[in-house]
Short mmCIF file of C-alpha atoms in Angstrom, two decimals:
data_model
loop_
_atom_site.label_atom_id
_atom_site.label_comp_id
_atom_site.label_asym_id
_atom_site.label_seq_id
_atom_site.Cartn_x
_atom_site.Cartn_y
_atom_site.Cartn_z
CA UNK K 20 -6.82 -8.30 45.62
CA UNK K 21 -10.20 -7.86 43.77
CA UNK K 22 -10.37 -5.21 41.85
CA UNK K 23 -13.25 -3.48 39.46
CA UNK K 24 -12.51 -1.31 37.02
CA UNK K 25 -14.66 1.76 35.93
CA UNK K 26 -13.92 3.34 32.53
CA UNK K 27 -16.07 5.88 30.68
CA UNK K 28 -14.02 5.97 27.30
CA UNK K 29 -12.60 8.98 25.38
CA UNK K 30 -15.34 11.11 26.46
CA UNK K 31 -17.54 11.74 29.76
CA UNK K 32 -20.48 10.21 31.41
CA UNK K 33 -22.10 11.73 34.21
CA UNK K 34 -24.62 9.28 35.42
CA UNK K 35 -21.88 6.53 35.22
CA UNK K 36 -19.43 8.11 37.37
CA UNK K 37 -22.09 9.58 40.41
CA UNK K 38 -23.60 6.33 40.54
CA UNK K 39 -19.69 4.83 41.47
CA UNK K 40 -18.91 7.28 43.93
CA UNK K 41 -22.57 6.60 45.79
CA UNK K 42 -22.72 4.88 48.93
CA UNK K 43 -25.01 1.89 47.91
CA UNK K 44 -22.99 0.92 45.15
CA UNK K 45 -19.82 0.94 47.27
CA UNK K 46 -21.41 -1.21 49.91
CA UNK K 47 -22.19 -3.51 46.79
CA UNK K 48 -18.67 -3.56 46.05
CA UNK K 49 -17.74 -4.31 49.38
CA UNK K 50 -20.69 -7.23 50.08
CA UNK K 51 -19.17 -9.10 46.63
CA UNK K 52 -15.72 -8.49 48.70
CA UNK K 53 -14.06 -6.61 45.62
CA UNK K 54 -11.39 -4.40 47.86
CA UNK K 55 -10.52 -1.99 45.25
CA UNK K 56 -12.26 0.08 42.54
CA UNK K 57 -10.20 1.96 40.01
CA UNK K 58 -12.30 4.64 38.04
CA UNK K 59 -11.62 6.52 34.60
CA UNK K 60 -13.97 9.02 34.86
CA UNK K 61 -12.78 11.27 31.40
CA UNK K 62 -14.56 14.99 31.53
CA UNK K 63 -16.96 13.84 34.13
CA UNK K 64 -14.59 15.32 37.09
CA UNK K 65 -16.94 17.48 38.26
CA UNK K 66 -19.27 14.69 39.78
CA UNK K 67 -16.53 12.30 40.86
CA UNK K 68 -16.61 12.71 44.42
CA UNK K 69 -16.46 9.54 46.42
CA UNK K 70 -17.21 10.02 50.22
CA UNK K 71 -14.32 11.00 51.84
CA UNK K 72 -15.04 9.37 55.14
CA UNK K 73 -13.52 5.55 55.11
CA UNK K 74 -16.41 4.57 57.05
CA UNK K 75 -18.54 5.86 53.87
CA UNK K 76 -16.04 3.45 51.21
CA UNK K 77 -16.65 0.28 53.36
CA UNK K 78 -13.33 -0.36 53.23
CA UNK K 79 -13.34 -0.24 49.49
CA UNK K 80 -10.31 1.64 48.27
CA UNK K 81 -10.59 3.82 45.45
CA UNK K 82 -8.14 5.16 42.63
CA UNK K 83 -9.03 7.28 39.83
CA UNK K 84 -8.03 9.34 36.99
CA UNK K 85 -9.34 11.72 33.84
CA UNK K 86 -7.35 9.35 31.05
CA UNK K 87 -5.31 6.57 30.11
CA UNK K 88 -3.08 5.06 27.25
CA UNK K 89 -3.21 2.16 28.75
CA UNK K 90 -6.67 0.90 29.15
CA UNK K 91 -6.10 -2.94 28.18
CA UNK K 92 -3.22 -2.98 31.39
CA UNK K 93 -5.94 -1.77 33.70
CA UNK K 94 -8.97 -4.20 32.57
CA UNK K 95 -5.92 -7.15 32.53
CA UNK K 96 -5.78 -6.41 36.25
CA UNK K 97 -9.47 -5.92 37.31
CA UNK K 98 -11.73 -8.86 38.02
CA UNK K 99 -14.62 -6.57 36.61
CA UNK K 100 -14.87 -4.56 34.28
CA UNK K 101 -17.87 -2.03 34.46
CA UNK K 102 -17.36 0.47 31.23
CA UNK K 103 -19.71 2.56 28.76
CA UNK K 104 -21.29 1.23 25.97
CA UNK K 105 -18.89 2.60 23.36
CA UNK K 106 -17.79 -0.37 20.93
CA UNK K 107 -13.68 0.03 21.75
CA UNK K 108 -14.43 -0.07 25.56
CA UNK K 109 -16.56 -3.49 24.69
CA UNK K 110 -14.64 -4.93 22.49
CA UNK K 111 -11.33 -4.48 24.85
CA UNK K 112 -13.42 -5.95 28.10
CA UNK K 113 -14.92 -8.96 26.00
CA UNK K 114 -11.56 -10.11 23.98
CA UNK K 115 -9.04 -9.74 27.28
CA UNK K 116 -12.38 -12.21 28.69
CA UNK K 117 -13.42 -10.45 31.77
CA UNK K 118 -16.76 -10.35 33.57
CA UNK K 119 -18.16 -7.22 32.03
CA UNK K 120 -21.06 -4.83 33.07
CA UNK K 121 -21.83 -2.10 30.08
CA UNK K 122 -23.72 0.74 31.29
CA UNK K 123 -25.66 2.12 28.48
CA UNK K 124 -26.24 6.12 28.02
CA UNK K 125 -29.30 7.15 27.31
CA UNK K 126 -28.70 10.63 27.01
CA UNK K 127 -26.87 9.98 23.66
CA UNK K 128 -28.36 11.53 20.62
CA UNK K 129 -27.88 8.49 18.23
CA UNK K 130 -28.52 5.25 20.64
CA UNK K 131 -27.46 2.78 18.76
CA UNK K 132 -25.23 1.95 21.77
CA UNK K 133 -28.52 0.05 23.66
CA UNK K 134 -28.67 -1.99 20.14
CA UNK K 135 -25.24 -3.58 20.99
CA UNK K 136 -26.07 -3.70 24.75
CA UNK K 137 -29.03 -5.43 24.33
CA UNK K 138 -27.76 -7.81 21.77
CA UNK K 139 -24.31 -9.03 23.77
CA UNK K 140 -26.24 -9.55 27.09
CA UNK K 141 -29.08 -11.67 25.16
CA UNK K 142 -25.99 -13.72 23.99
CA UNK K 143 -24.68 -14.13 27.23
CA UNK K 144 -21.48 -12.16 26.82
CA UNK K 145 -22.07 -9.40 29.21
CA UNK K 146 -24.50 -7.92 31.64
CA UNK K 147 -25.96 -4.80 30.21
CA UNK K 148 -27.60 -1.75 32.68
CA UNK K 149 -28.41 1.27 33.00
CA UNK K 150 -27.10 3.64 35.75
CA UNK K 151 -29.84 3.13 37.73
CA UNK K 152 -29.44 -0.55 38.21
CA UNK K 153 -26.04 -0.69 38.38
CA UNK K 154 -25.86 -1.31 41.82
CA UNK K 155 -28.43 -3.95 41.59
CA UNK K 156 -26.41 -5.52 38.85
CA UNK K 157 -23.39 -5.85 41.20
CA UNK K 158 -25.12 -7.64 43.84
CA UNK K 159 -26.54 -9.84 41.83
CA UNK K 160 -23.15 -11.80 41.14
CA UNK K 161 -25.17 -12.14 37.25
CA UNK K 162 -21.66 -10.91 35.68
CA UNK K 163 -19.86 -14.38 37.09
CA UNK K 164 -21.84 -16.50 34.79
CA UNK K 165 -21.15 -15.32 31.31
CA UNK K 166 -20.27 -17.14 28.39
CA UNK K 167 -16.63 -16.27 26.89
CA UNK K 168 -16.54 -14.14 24.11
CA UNK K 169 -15.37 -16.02 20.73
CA UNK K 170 -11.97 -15.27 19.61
CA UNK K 171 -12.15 -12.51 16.86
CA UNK K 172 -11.28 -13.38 13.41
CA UNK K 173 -10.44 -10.73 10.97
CA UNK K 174 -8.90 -12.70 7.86
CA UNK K 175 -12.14 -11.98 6.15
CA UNK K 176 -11.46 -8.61 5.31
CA UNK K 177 -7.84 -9.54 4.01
CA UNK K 178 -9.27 -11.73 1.67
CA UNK K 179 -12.42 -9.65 -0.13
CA UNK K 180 -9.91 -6.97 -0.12
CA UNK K 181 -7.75 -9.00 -1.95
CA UNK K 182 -10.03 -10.19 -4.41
CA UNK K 183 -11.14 -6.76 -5.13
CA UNK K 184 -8.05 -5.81 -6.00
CA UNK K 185 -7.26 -8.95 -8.17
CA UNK K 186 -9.40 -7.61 -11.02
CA UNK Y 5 -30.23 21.57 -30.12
CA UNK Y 6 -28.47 22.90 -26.62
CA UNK Y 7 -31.88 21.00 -25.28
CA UNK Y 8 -31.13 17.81 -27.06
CA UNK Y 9 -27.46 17.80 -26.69
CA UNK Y 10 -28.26 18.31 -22.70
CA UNK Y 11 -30.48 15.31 -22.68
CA UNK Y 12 -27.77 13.32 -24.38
CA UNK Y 13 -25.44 14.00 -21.99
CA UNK Y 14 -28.03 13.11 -19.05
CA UNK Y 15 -28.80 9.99 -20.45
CA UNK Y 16 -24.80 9.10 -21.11
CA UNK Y 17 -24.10 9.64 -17.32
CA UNK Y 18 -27.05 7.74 -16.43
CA UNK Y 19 -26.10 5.16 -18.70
CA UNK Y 20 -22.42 5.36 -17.07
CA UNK Y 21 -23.55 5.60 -13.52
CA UNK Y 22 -25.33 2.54 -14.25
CA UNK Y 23 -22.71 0.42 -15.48
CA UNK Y 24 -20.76 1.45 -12.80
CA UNK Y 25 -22.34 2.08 -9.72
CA UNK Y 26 -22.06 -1.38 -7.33
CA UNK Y 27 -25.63 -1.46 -6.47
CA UNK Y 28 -26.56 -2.30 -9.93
CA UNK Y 29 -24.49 -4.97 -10.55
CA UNK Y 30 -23.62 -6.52 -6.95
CA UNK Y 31 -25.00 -9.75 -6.50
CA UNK Y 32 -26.50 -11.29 -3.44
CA UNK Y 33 -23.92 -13.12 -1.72
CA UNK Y 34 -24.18 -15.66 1.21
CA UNK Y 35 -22.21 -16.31 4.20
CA UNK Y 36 -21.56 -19.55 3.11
CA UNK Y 37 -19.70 -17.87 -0.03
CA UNK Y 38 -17.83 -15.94 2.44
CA UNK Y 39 -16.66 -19.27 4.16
CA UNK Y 40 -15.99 -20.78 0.80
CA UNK Y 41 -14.18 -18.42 -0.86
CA UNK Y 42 -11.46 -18.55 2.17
CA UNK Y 43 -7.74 -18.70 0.92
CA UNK Y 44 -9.00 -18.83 -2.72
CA UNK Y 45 -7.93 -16.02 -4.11
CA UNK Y 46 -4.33 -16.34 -4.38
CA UNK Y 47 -1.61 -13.34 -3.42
CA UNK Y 48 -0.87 -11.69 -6.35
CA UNK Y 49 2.55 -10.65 -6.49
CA UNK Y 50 1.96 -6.77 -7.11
CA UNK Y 51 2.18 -4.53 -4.92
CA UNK Y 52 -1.13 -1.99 -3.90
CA UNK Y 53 -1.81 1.04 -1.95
CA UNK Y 54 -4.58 1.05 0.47
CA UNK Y 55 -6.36 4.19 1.28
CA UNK Y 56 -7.88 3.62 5.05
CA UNK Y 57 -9.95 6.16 6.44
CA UNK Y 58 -9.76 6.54 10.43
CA UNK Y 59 -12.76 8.34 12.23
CA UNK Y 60 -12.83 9.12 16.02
CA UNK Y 61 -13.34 6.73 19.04
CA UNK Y 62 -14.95 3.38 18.36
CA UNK Y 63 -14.40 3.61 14.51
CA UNK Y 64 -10.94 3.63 14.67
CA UNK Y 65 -10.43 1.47 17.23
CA UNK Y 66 -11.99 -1.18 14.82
CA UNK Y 67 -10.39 -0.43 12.11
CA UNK Y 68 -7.55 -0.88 13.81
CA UNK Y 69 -8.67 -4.42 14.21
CA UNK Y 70 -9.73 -4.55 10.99
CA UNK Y 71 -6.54 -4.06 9.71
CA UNK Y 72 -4.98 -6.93 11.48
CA UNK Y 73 -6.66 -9.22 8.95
CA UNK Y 74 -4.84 -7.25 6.17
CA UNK Y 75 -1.67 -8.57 4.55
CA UNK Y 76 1.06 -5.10 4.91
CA UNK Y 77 3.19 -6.71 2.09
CA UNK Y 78 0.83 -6.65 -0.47
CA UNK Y 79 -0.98 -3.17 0.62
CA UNK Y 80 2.54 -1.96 0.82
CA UNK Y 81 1.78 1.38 0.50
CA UNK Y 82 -0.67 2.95 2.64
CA UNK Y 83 -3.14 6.89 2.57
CA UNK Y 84 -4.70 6.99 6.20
CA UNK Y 85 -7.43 9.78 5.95
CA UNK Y 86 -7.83 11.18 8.86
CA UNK Y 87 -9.90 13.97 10.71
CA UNK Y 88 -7.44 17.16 11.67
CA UNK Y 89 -8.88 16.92 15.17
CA UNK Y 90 -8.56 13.27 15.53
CA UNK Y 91 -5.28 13.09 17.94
CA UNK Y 92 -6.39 9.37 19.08
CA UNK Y 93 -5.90 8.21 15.50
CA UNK Y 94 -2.66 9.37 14.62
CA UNK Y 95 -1.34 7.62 18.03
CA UNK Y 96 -3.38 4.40 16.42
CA UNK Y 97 -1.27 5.08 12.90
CA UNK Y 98 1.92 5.75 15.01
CA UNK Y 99 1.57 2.16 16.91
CA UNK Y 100 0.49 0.31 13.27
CA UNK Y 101 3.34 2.03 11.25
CA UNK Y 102 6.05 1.50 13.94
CA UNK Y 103 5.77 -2.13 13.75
CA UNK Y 104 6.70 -2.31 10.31
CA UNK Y 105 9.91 -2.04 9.49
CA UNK Y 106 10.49 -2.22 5.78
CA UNK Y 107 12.07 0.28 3.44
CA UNK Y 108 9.98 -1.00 0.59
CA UNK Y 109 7.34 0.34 2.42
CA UNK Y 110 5.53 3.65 3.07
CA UNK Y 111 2.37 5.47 4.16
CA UNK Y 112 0.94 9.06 4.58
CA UNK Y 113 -1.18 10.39 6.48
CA UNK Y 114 -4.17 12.96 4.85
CA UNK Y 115 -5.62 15.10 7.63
CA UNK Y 116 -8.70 16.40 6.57
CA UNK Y 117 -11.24 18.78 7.90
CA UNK Y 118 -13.74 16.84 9.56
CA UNK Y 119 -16.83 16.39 7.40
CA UNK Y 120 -19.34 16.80 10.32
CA UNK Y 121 -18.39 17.36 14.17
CA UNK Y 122 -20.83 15.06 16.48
CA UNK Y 123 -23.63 17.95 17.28
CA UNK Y 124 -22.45 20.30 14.66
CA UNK Y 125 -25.47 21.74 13.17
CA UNK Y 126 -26.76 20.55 10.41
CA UNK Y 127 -26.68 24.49 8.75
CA UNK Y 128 -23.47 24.69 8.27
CA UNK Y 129 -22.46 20.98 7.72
CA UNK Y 130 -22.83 22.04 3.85
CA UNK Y 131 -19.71 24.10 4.04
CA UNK Y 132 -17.54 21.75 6.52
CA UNK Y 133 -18.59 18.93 4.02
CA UNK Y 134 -16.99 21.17 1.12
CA UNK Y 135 -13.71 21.93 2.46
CA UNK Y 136 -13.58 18.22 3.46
CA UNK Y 137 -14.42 17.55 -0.54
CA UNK Y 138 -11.72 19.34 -1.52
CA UNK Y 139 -9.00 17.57 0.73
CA UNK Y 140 -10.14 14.22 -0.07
CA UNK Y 141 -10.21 14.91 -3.90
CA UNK Y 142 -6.65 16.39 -3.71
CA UNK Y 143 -5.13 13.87 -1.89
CA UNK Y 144 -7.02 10.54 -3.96
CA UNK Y 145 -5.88 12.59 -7.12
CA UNK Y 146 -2.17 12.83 -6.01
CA UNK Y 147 -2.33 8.70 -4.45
CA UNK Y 148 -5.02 7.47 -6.75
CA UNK Y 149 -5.21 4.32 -4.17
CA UNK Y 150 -6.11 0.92 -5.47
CA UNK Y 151 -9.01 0.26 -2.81
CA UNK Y 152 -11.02 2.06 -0.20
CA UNK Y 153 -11.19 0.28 3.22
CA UNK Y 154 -13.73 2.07 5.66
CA UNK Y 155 -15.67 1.49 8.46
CA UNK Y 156 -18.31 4.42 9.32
CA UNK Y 157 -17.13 8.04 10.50
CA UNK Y 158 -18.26 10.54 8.42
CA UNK Y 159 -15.48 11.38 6.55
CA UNK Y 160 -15.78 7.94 4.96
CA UNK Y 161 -18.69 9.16 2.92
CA UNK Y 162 -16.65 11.77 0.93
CA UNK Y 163 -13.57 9.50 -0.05
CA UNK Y 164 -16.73 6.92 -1.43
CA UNK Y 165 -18.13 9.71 -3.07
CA UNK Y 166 -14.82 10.74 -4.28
CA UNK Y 167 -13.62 7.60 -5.30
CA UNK Y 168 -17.01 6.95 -7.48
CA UNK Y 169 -16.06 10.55 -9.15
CA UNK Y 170 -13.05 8.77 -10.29
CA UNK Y 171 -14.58 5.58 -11.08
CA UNK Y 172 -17.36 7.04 -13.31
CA UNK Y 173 -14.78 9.86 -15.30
CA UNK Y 174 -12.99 6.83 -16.39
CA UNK Y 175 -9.44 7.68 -14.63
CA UNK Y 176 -9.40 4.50 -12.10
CA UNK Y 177 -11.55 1.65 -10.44
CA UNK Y 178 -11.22 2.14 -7.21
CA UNK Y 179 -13.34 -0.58 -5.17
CA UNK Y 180 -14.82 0.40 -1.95
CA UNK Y 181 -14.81 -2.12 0.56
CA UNK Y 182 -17.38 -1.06 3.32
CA UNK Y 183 -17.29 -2.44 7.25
CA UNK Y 184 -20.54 -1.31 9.16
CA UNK Y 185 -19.93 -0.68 12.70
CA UNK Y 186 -20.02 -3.79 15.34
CA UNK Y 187 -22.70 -1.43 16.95
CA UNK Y 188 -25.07 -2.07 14.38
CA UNK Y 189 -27.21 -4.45 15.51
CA UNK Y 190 -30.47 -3.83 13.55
CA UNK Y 191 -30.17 -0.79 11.06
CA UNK Y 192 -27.00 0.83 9.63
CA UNK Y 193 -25.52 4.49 10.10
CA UNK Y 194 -26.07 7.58 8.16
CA UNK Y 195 -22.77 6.67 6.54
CA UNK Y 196 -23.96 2.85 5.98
CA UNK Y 197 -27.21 3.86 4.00
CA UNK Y 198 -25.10 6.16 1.74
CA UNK Y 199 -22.00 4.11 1.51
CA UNK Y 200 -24.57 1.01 0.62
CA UNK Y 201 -25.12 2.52 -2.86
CA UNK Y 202 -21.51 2.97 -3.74
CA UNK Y 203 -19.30 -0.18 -2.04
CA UNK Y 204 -18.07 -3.02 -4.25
CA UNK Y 205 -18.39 -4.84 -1.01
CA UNK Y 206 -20.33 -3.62 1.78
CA UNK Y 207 -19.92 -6.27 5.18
CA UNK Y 208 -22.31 -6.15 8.00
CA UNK Y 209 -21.11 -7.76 11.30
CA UNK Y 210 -25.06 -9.00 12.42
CA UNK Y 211 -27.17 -10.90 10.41
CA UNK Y 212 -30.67 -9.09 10.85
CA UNK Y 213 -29.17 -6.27 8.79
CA UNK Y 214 -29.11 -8.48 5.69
CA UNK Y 215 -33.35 -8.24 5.18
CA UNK Y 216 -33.48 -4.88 4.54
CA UNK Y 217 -30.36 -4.82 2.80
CA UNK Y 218 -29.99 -8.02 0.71
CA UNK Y 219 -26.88 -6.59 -1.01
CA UNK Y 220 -24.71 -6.51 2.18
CA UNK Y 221 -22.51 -9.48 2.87
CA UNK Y 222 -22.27 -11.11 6.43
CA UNK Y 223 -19.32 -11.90 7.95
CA UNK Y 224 -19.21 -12.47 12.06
CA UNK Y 225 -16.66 -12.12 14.16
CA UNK Y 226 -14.57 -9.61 12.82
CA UNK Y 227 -13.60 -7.67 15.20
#
């Protein structure tokens, strides 16, 4: 079964989660034949609210919940991940190495979150959007033609700290 | 002669801050360096406590990364700092800590109050910044760690500043080793431009960083 998986991170993110639950977006889903769409939608439960009518999902069937300990078992299963700009959500969808759509929040205070956006998709690593085209992004098929994210090496850091602490 | 003696004392901490402040003395390093100093510096036998400071969401889930690259033998003992609100992190320490399993090891946690909230106003983030002083001085006076690891969160600004307190009274050099945020494409954080002045190392995970701040050192990859 194809499956995309929608997660917001530790905190909310309204725009994100209405523009899942909308009918065009769905019909997206459903005209790239993904069959199920699992969404983490943190505080933004008040605007989750898929249609109810099955007619209205295009057959797409949809799971959700608030939170999760287990975020890197849910993007292992999905064959998209579609998640928030925030750097553990991206870093968990580019190391486990699956097609990745970031959605970046422009309503945040500090947006330093586009900055990394901006500089993963011009790499190739992942398709970055706003809510708006989200939808757009999907149908485009753009996210199965990404380069693999290189294998992360943090040795560095044992060895400066080491020679720090030589002296 | 209270005016003279004042000026004396001005120009000794100057003097002192200057002699031991990194930003005066770090030198511009390369990446290449970075790349060449790899498995030079040999593991010296003694043992060292770490003091790691945690922040909320995306720092710590770096960190935790971070930390992968560090060798748990050597930094045998371990102070996580750690906001009092910060549940997520203490799960994080929970996960690190449990898969160690060595009785000549130990760590503590130091929850402190969190130095600024996100959207806290900035009115009363003198006070909040305070009572987060005073935690952070009481618990690096009772550890006195042998190095600072940190990657960001606010909090990570008052162990530095802490840590430099000790550093310039003479009581223990404790080097700061600095980690700006994977999210930092182009300029650093609050915490970055402070923490800049005060690191003995201060790494930068994107290279466009380095022209405005020749100092940093940039390493790729890390996380």
């Amino acid at each position: 079964m194809s499956v995309v998986y929608v997660t917001v991170g530790s905190t909310g993110f309204d725009d994100l989660v209405s523009v899942v639950c909308s009918r065009l977006f769905l019909q997206n889903l459903a005209s790239r034949r993904f069959q199920q769409l699992i969404v983490q939608y943190g505080s933004s439960e008040d605007v989750f609210m898929p249609p109810a009518a099955e007619s209205d999902t295009f057959g797409v069937e949809i799971k959700s919940f608030d939170y999760t300990s287990c975020t890197q078992r849910f993007i292992d299963q999905a064959d998209l991940v579609i998640c928030h700009a925030g750097t553990g959500s991206i870093l968990e969808a580019l190391h486990s190495r699956k097609p990745t759509i970031v959605v970046v929040n422009r309503g945040l205070m500090d947006n330093h979150q586009s900055e990394i956006a901006a500089e993963l998709s011009g790499r190739g690593y992942l398709i970055a959007a706003d809510p708006d085209g989200l939808a757009e992004a999907v149908a485009s098929g753009a996210y199965t033609k990404l380069t693999p994210y290189p294998n992360a090496d943090p040795q560095p850091i044992g060895e400066i700290l080491d020679e720090e602490t030589m002296v | 002669m209270i005016l003279l003696l004042a000026i004396a004392g001005a120009v000794a901490l100057v003097l002192r801050l200057y002699f031991v402040l990194p930003i005066f003395s770090r030198r511009q390093r390369s990446t290449l360096d970075a790349r060449k100093r790899r498995g030079k510096a040999a593991r010296s036998a003694t043992q060292k406590m770490l003091c790691i400071v945690l922040g909320s969401g995306g720092h710590t889930a770096e960190m935790v990364r971070l930390l992968s690259g560090v060798d748990f033998d050597r930094y045998c003992q371990r102070l996580y700092i750690v906001g009092d609100t910060d549940v997520i992190s203490l799960d994080q320490i929970g996960m690190l800590e449990s898969r160690r399993d060595d009785e000549k090891e130990e760590y503590f946690v130091g929850r402190v109050p969190r130095s600024r909230g996100v959207g806290q106003p900035w009115l009363t983030t003198p006070i909040s910044v305070l009572q987060c002083f005073g935690q952070v001085a009481r618990l690096m006076y009772q550890h006195l760690p042998d190095a600072v690891l940190c990657n960001g969160p606010g909090n990570c600004v008052v162990v530095c500043v802490v840590a430099t307190i000790v550093r310039v009274l003479g009581v223990k050099r404790i080097p700061i080793i600095y980690v700006e945020s994977f999210a930092r494409v182009n300029t650093l954080s609050l915490s970055g431009k402070i923490v800049y002045m005060l690191a003995d190392r201060f790494i930068v995970q994107w290279p466009d960083i380095l022209q405005q701040y020749p100092q940093a050192e940039y390493v790729p990859n890390l996380v």
